[in-house]
Amino acid sequence: MMYNVARTLQERLSAPSRATTLYRAWNALHTSAAPSVELRGLQAFASSIKARATGSSPSSTSTSTSASTSTSTAASAAGDGEPGRTVHFRTANRPHPVHSASDTDSDTWANPFGTKVWSDEEVNAVEVTHKPVKDLSDMVAYGTIKAVRFAFDLFSGYMFGPINEKKFLRRVIFLETVAGIPGMVAGSLRHLKSLRNMERDHGWIHTLLEEAENERMHLLTFTKVKNPNILFRSAVLAGQGIFWNMYFVAYLLSPRTCHRFIGYLEEEAVRTYTTAIDALDNGLMPTWVDMPAPDIAIDYWQLGDKAMMRDVLLAVRADEANHRDVNHTLSCIKASDTNPYIHKEH
């Protein structure tokens, strides 16, 4: 029906009038609902008319408008999900930053993959939890995490003396450079498997890559507070080379154990951020009491213009708790099952 309306308008109106009328119709309809096949036809039709009227390239006009459509559709698909289904992250109803000119005029980079939104109730309700060890796979994952944490706490000096801003930043910046690896490795391996088998992945890839991107945003946020030196960056390079290859081999051998490993890793992350929040509240991190949140954090988590570093810690902790629950869940289901944290298969 919508396509027939467009045809009628084309026949009866001049080129400039057709472009204006059709674009107004498209904008009015596309803001109220996800575009249907007919609506996309109207969009493409309007793009071609506008191109002819202005003398611009039809392909470039169509590409620009199609990108806007894809963003709107993706935002709708990544929303709160269908009743009875779980989603990994809720996406804010905001324009895609890639299509915003303001991003190029500011020192604050806007992440183009969706904003993670947590309510005050959600960030304050996060608790330190632990999933009991039940079998050999769990035992291997949990034992490895405990060994890694002890070694890192020892060599980084984290276990000696009370926590402070310098000690905390040294710890989390290094760990976030590693925390972004598992999701990328697992997502790429499942991507390759999907290509080899020529079948769908049932939603896992999206969640795993989203996790990797989220961890990277944690890193970028904390580097706004402290810029690591060359020695620290060298340690990061070595750590990435070792962990990437170890996790790559481990995921090929036992994806279930790897997801349990990350679940336990995120349990430790939640514990670390909870300790930092308590330390901040108890005056052990005095320089952060009145420190405003970095602009990148305000934009990413939509914290509000008056957000402080404590708000950043709460948001990051909520992310880590979410990763914890996601990975424990993925470890409990078959690799061929549909990912319960995304309501639409990818």
GROMACS .gro file of C-alpha atoms in nm:
model
  346
    1MET     CA    1   0.000   0.000   0.000
    2MET     CA    2   0.275   0.243   0.095
    3TYR     CA    3   0.459   0.172  -0.229
    4ASN     CA    4   0.142   0.248  -0.432
    5VAL     CA    5   0.107   0.581  -0.249
    6ALA     CA    6   0.464   0.663  -0.347
    7ARG     CA    7   0.393   0.578  -0.712
    8THR     CA    8   0.090   0.806  -0.715
    9LEU     CA    9   0.289   1.093  -0.566
   10GLN     CA   10   0.561   1.045  -0.825
   11GLU     CA   11   0.318   1.069  -1.112
   12ARG     CA   12   0.134   1.380  -0.989
   13LEU     CA   13   0.406   1.599  -0.837
   14SER     CA   14   0.711   1.774  -0.977
   15ALA     CA   15   1.055   1.637  -0.887
   16PRO     CA   16   1.136   1.882  -0.600
   17SER     CA   17   0.782   1.848  -0.459
   18ARG     CA   18   0.798   1.470  -0.479
   19ALA     CA   19   1.124   1.463  -0.289
   20THR     CA   20   0.995   1.692  -0.014
   21THR     CA   21   0.661   1.514   0.024
   22LEU     CA   22   0.806   1.166   0.025
   23TYR     CA   23   1.082   1.253   0.268
   24ARG     CA   24   0.834   1.407   0.509
   25ALA     CA   25   0.620   1.096   0.488
   26TRP     CA   26   0.921   0.871   0.541
   27ASN     CA   27   1.045   1.065   0.843
   28ALA     CA   28   0.703   1.076   1.007
   29LEU     CA   29   0.648   0.703   0.966
   30HIS     CA   30   0.998   0.579   1.045
   31THR     CA   31   1.008   0.757   1.381
   32SER     CA   32   0.705   0.570   1.508
   33ALA     CA   33   0.781   0.211   1.407
   34ALA     CA   34   1.046  -0.020   1.267
   35PRO     CA   35   1.049   0.008   0.887
   36SER     CA   36   0.854  -0.256   0.703
   37VAL     CA   37   0.934  -0.379   0.354
   38GLU     CA   38   0.689  -0.129   0.206
   39LEU     CA   39   0.830   0.153   0.415
   40ARG     CA   40   1.182   0.073   0.304
   41GLY     CA   41   1.055   0.082  -0.053
   42LEU     CA   42   0.916   0.430   0.011
   43GLN     CA   43   1.250   0.534   0.159
   44ALA     CA   44   1.450   0.411  -0.141
   45PHE     CA   45   1.198   0.567  -0.379
   46ALA     CA   46   1.228   0.904  -0.206
   47SER     CA   47   1.605   0.883  -0.214
   48SER     CA   48   1.613   0.833  -0.589
   49ILE     CA   49   1.374   1.124  -0.647
   50LYS     CA   50   1.578   1.352  -0.425
   51ALA     CA   51   1.894   1.254  -0.611
   52ARG     CA   52   1.739   1.337  -0.946
   53ALA     CA   53   1.602   1.667  -0.820
   54THR     CA   54   1.933   1.782  -0.668
   55GLY     CA   55   2.166   1.625  -0.922
   56SER     CA   56   2.348   1.420  -0.655
   57SER     CA   57   2.444   1.055  -0.677
   58PRO     CA   58   2.150   0.823  -0.607
   59SER     CA   59   2.379   0.559  -0.459
   60SER     CA   60   2.528   0.796  -0.203
   61THR     CA   61   2.186   0.924  -0.098
   62SER     CA   62   2.050   0.574  -0.067
   63THR     CA   63   2.353   0.454   0.127
   64SER     CA   64   2.326   0.735   0.380
   65THR     CA   65   1.956   0.680   0.438
   66SER     CA   66   1.995   0.302   0.451
   67ALA     CA   67   2.260   0.338   0.720
   68SER     CA   68   2.016   0.540   0.926
   69THR     CA   69   1.753   0.270   0.874
   70SER     CA   70   1.990  -0.007   0.980
   71THR     CA   71   2.080   0.181   1.296
   72SER     CA   72   1.716   0.236   1.385
   73THR     CA   73   1.632  -0.128   1.320
   74ALA     CA   74   1.930  -0.251   1.522
   75ALA     CA   75   1.839  -0.026   1.813
   76SER     CA   76   1.489  -0.167   1.808
   77ALA     CA   77   1.618  -0.525   1.795
   78ALA     CA   78   1.853  -0.464   2.088
   79GLY     CA   79   1.584  -0.323   2.312
   80ASP     CA   80   1.425  -0.484   2.614
   81GLY     CA   81   1.334  -0.792   2.410
   82GLU     CA   82   1.026  -1.002   2.388
   83PRO     CA   83   0.829  -1.110   2.695
   84GLY     CA   84   0.995  -1.402   2.865
   85ARG     CA   85   1.329  -1.350   2.689
   86THR     CA   86   1.649  -1.204   2.833
   87VAL     CA   87   1.871  -0.942   2.674
   88HIS     CA   88   2.239  -0.879   2.729
   89PHE     CA   89   2.226  -0.499   2.739
   90ARG     CA   90   1.950  -0.246   2.698
   91THR     CA   91   2.021   0.014   2.435
   92ALA     CA   92   1.946   0.381   2.483
   93ASN     CA   93   1.710   0.547   2.237
   94ARG     CA   94   1.968   0.784   2.093
   95PRO     CA   95   2.091   0.864   1.740
   96HIS     CA   96   2.385   0.658   1.615
   97PRO     CA   97   2.700   0.865   1.690
   98VAL     CA   98   2.858   0.767   1.356
   99HIS     CA   99   2.600   0.987   1.185
  100SER     CA  100   2.654   1.281   1.420
  101ALA     CA  101   2.878   1.568   1.318
  102SER     CA  102   2.935   1.658   1.684
  103ASP     CA  103   3.161   1.356   1.729
  104THR     CA  104   3.425   1.504   1.500
  105ASP     CA  105   3.414   1.841   1.675
  106SER     CA  106   3.476   1.711   2.026
  107ASP     CA  107   3.761   1.556   2.219
  108THR     CA  108   3.514   1.302   2.357
  109TRP     CA  109   3.469   1.007   2.125
  110ALA     CA  110   3.116   0.868   2.111
  111ASN     CA  111   3.103   0.489   2.100
  112PRO     CA  112   2.902   0.381   1.793
  113PHE     CA  113   2.791   0.039   1.916
  114GLY     CA  114   2.520   0.137   2.161
  115THR     CA  115   2.513   0.285   2.508
  116LYS     CA  116   2.487   0.069   2.816
  117VAL     CA  117   2.220   0.205   3.047
  118TRP     CA  118   2.176   0.112   3.413
  119SER     CA  119   1.925   0.259   3.654
  120ASP     CA  120   2.022   0.374   4.004
  121GLU     CA  121   1.838   0.076   4.148
  122GLU     CA  122   2.030  -0.167   3.927
  123VAL     CA  123   2.379  -0.036   3.999
  124ASN     CA  124   2.314  -0.029   4.373
  125ALA     CA  125   2.162  -0.377   4.376
  126VAL     CA  126   2.476  -0.552   4.247
  127GLU     CA  127   2.606  -0.812   4.492
  128VAL     CA  128   2.920  -1.018   4.519
  129THR     CA  129   2.815  -1.373   4.430
  130HIS     CA  130   2.982  -1.705   4.364
  131LYS     CA  131   2.867  -2.001   4.156
  132PRO     CA  132   2.957  -2.325   4.338
  133VAL     CA  133   3.205  -2.562   4.177
  134LYS     CA  134   3.022  -2.877   4.063
  135ASP     CA  135   3.248  -3.078   3.833
  136LEU     CA  136   3.600  -3.109   3.696
  137SER     CA  137   3.547  -2.834   3.437
  138ASP     CA  138   3.437  -2.592   3.708
  139MET     CA  139   3.727  -2.699   3.927
  140VAL     CA  140   3.981  -2.628   3.653
  141ALA     CA  141   3.827  -2.288   3.577
  142TYR     CA  142   3.800  -2.180   3.940
  143GLY     CA  143   4.144  -2.310   4.036
  144THR     CA  144   4.303  -2.127   3.744
  145ILE     CA  145   4.133  -1.800   3.838
  146LYS     CA  146   4.243  -1.824   4.200
  147ALA     CA  147   4.601  -1.897   4.095
  148VAL     CA  148   4.607  -1.610   3.845
  149ARG     CA  149   4.459  -1.365   4.094
  150PHE     CA  150   4.706  -1.457   4.365
  151ALA     CA  151   5.003  -1.421   4.129
  152PHE     CA  152   4.882  -1.087   3.995
  153ASP     CA  153   4.803  -0.947   4.341
  154LEU     CA  154   5.148  -1.052   4.456
  155PHE     CA  155   5.356  -0.914   4.169
  156SER     CA  156   5.150  -0.595   4.131
  157GLY     CA  157   5.167  -0.522   4.504
  158TYR     CA  158   4.787  -0.506   4.528
  159MET     CA  159   4.774  -0.740   4.830
  160PHE     CA  160   5.012  -0.527   5.036
  161GLY     CA  161   4.865  -0.239   5.234
  162PRO     CA  162   4.533  -0.057   5.196
  163ILE     CA  163   4.386   0.026   4.859
  164ASN     CA  164   4.443   0.371   4.709
  165GLU     CA  165   4.382   0.544   4.378
  166LYS     CA  166   4.724   0.463   4.229
  167LYS     CA  167   4.711   0.096   4.324
  168PHE     CA  168   4.354   0.056   4.200
  169LEU     CA  169   4.421   0.221   3.863
  170ARG     CA  170   4.734   0.014   3.805
  171ARG     CA  171   4.530  -0.300   3.867
  172VAL     CA  172   4.216  -0.225   3.666
  173ILE     CA  173   4.388  -0.068   3.366
  174PHE     CA  174   4.604  -0.376   3.319
  175LEU     CA  175   4.318  -0.618   3.379
  176GLU     CA  176   4.086  -0.437   3.138
  177THR     CA  177   4.346  -0.475   2.860
  178VAL     CA  178   4.315  -0.850   2.915
  179ALA     CA  179   3.941  -0.862   2.989
  180GLY     CA  180   3.860  -0.747   2.636
  181ILE     CA  181   4.028  -1.053   2.485
  182PRO     CA  182   3.797  -1.349   2.570
  183GLY     CA  183   3.486  -1.210   2.401
  184MET     CA  184   3.681  -1.124   2.087
  185VAL     CA  185   3.852  -1.464   2.070
  186ALA     CA  186   3.533  -1.659   2.136
  187GLY     CA  187   3.331  -1.443   1.899
  188SER     CA  188   3.583  -1.479   1.617
  189LEU     CA  189   3.608  -1.857   1.662
  190ARG     CA  190   3.230  -1.895   1.654
  191HIS     CA  191   3.223  -1.663   1.352
  192LEU     CA  192   3.468  -1.887   1.167
  193LYS     CA  193   3.270  -2.195   1.266
  194SER     CA  194   2.953  -2.037   1.131
  195LEU     CA  195   3.131  -1.968   0.803
  196ARG     CA  196   3.274  -2.321   0.779
  197ASN     CA  197   2.945  -2.492   0.857
  198MET     CA  198   2.742  -2.237   0.658
  199GLU     CA  199   2.485  -2.213   0.933
  200ARG     CA  200   2.368  -1.957   1.185
  201ASP     CA  201   2.534  -1.899   1.519
  202HIS     CA  202   2.210  -1.849   1.719
  203GLY     CA  203   2.309  -1.517   1.871
  204TRP     CA  204   2.634  -1.596   2.051
  205ILE     CA  205   2.866  -1.387   1.834
  206HIS     CA  206   2.679  -1.064   1.899
  207THR     CA  207   2.691  -1.103   2.277
  208LEU     CA  208   3.057  -1.206   2.286
  209LEU     CA  209   3.174  -0.915   2.071
  210GLU     CA  210   2.958  -0.676   2.271
  211GLU     CA  211   3.130  -0.796   2.587
  212ALA     CA  212   3.475  -0.732   2.436
  213GLU     CA  213   3.372  -0.383   2.329
  214ASN     CA  214   3.230  -0.306   2.673
  215GLU     CA  215   3.554  -0.408   2.844
  216ARG     CA  216   3.748  -0.186   2.605
  217MET     CA  217   3.532   0.108   2.704
  218HIS     CA  218   3.621   0.042   3.068
  219LEU     CA  219   3.986   0.071   2.971
  220LEU     CA  220   3.938   0.391   2.773
  221THR     CA  221   3.750   0.542   3.067
  222PHE     CA  222   4.023   0.476   3.324
  223THR     CA  223   4.302   0.591   3.092
  224LYS     CA  224   4.138   0.935   3.107
  225VAL     CA  225   4.234   0.936   3.476
  226LYS     CA  226   4.582   0.785   3.438
  227ASN     CA  227   4.801   0.761   3.129
  228PRO     CA  228   5.024   0.451   3.164
  229ASN     CA  229   5.398   0.482   3.097
  230ILE     CA  230   5.604   0.286   2.845
  231LEU     CA  231   5.701   0.015   3.094
  232PHE     CA  232   5.336  -0.050   3.178
  233ARG     CA  233   5.245  -0.061   2.810
  234SER     CA  234   5.522  -0.312   2.746
  235ALA     CA  235   5.376  -0.536   3.015
  236VAL     CA  236   5.037  -0.504   2.847
  237LEU     CA  237   5.186  -0.610   2.514
  238ALA     CA  238   5.340  -0.920   2.671
  239GLY     CA  239   5.023  -1.002   2.864
  240GLN     CA  240   4.806  -0.979   2.555
  241GLY     CA  241   5.036  -1.201   2.353
  242ILE     CA  242   5.036  -1.470   2.618
  243PHE     CA  243   4.669  -1.459   2.716
  244TRP     CA  244   4.529  -1.431   2.362
  245ASN     CA  245   4.703  -1.746   2.245
  246MET     CA  246   4.632  -1.942   2.563
  247TYR     CA  247   4.264  -1.854   2.553
  248PHE     CA  248   4.247  -1.929   2.179
  249VAL     CA  249   4.374  -2.285   2.233
  250ALA     CA  250   4.162  -2.333   2.545
  251TYR     CA  251   3.844  -2.226   2.367
  252LEU     CA  252   3.911  -2.473   2.086
  253LEU     CA  253   3.944  -2.750   2.346
  254SER     CA  254   3.659  -2.660   2.585
  255PRO     CA  255   3.434  -2.356   2.530
  256ARG     CA  256   3.230  -2.456   2.836
  257THR     CA  257   3.533  -2.438   3.066
  258CYS     CA  258   3.636  -2.105   2.912
  259HIS     CA  259   3.298  -1.945   2.978
  260ARG     CA  260   3.305  -2.076   3.335
  261PHE     CA  261   3.655  -1.933   3.368
  262ILE     CA  262   3.531  -1.590   3.257
  263GLY     CA  263   3.232  -1.620   3.489
  264TYR     CA  264   3.468  -1.669   3.782
  265LEU     CA  265   3.696  -1.393   3.652
  266GLU     CA  266   3.401  -1.153   3.651
  267GLU     CA  267   3.313  -1.259   4.005
  268GLU     CA  268   3.658  -1.135   4.106
  269ALA     CA  269   3.605  -0.816   3.905
  270VAL     CA  270   3.279  -0.744   4.089
  271ARG     CA  271   3.462  -0.803   4.417
  272THR     CA  272   3.741  -0.564   4.313
  273TYR     CA  273   3.505  -0.282   4.218
  274THR     CA  274   3.296  -0.335   4.531
  275THR     CA  275   3.614  -0.303   4.739
  276ALA     CA  276   3.701   0.018   4.554
  277ILE     CA  277   3.357   0.167   4.614
  278ASP     CA  278   3.377   0.083   4.984
  279ALA     CA  279   3.727   0.231   5.001
  280LEU     CA  280   3.604   0.550   4.836
  281ASP     CA  281   3.315   0.577   5.080
  282ASN     CA  282   3.552   0.520   5.374
  283GLY     CA  283   3.795   0.793   5.272
  284LEU     CA  284   4.077   0.569   5.145
  285MET     CA  285   4.063   0.728   4.799
  286PRO     CA  286   4.029   1.099   4.887
  287THR     CA  287   4.124   1.243   4.547
  288TRP     CA  288   3.827   1.068   4.389
  289VAL     CA  289   3.565   1.195   4.633
  290ASP     CA  290   3.503   1.514   4.439
  291MET     CA  291   3.646   1.405   4.103
  292PRO     CA  292   3.402   1.446   3.813
  293ALA     CA  293   3.344   1.147   3.587
  294PRO     CA  294   3.539   1.157   3.258
  295ASP     CA  295   3.336   1.286   2.965
  296ILE     CA  296   3.370   0.955   2.784
  297ALA     CA  297   3.202   0.779   3.079
  298ILE     CA  298   2.921   1.032   3.099
  299ASP     CA  299   2.849   0.985   2.731
  300TYR     CA  300   2.881   0.606   2.731
  301TRP     CA  301   2.670   0.529   3.038
  302GLN     CA  302   2.457   0.847   3.021
  303LEU     CA  303   2.548   0.930   3.379
  304GLY     CA  304   2.441   1.291   3.389
  305ASP     CA  305   2.649   1.609   3.372
  306LYS     CA  306   2.723   1.607   3.747
  307ALA     CA  307   2.834   1.243   3.767
  308MET     CA  308   3.136   1.163   3.983
  309MET     CA  309   3.395   0.886   3.982
  310ARG     CA  310   3.181   0.686   4.224
  311ASP     CA  311   2.908   0.675   3.959
  312VAL     CA  312   3.162   0.540   3.711
  313LEU     CA  313   3.264   0.263   3.951
  314LEU     CA  314   2.900   0.167   4.004
  315ALA     CA  315   2.836   0.149   3.628
  316VAL     CA  316   3.149  -0.055   3.559
  317ARG     CA  317   3.064  -0.293   3.842
  318ALA     CA  318   2.716  -0.342   3.695
  319ASP     CA  319   2.875  -0.427   3.359
  320GLU     CA  320   3.104  -0.682   3.523
  321ALA     CA  321   2.816  -0.841   3.712
  322ASN     CA  322   2.633  -0.871   3.384
  323HIS     CA  323   2.932  -1.039   3.216
  324ARG     CA  324   2.952  -1.274   3.514
  325ASP     CA  325   2.594  -1.388   3.476
  326VAL     CA  326   2.616  -1.411   3.097
  327ASN     CA  327   2.924  -1.631   3.095
  328HIS     CA  328   2.799  -1.858   3.370
  329THR     CA  329   2.481  -1.904   3.168
  330LEU     CA  330   2.669  -1.975   2.843
  331SER     CA  331   2.873  -2.234   3.030
  332CYS     CA  332   2.556  -2.414   3.139
  333ILE     CA  333   2.401  -2.452   2.794
  334LYS     CA  334   2.512  -2.637   2.482
  335ALA     CA  335   2.723  -2.455   2.223
  336SER     CA  336   2.446  -2.524   1.970
  337ASP     CA  337   2.170  -2.372   2.186
  338THR     CA  338   2.022  -2.031   2.116
  339ASN     CA  339   2.183  -1.755   2.320
  340PRO     CA  340   1.920  -1.660   2.582
  341TYR     CA  341   2.061  -1.309   2.613
  342ILE     CA  342   1.953  -1.191   2.273
  343HIS     CA  343   1.594  -1.207   2.155
  344LYS     CA  344   1.677  -1.224   1.785
  345GLU     CA  345   1.912  -1.479   1.629
  346HIS     CA  346   2.219  -1.354   1.442
   0.00000   0.00000   0.00000
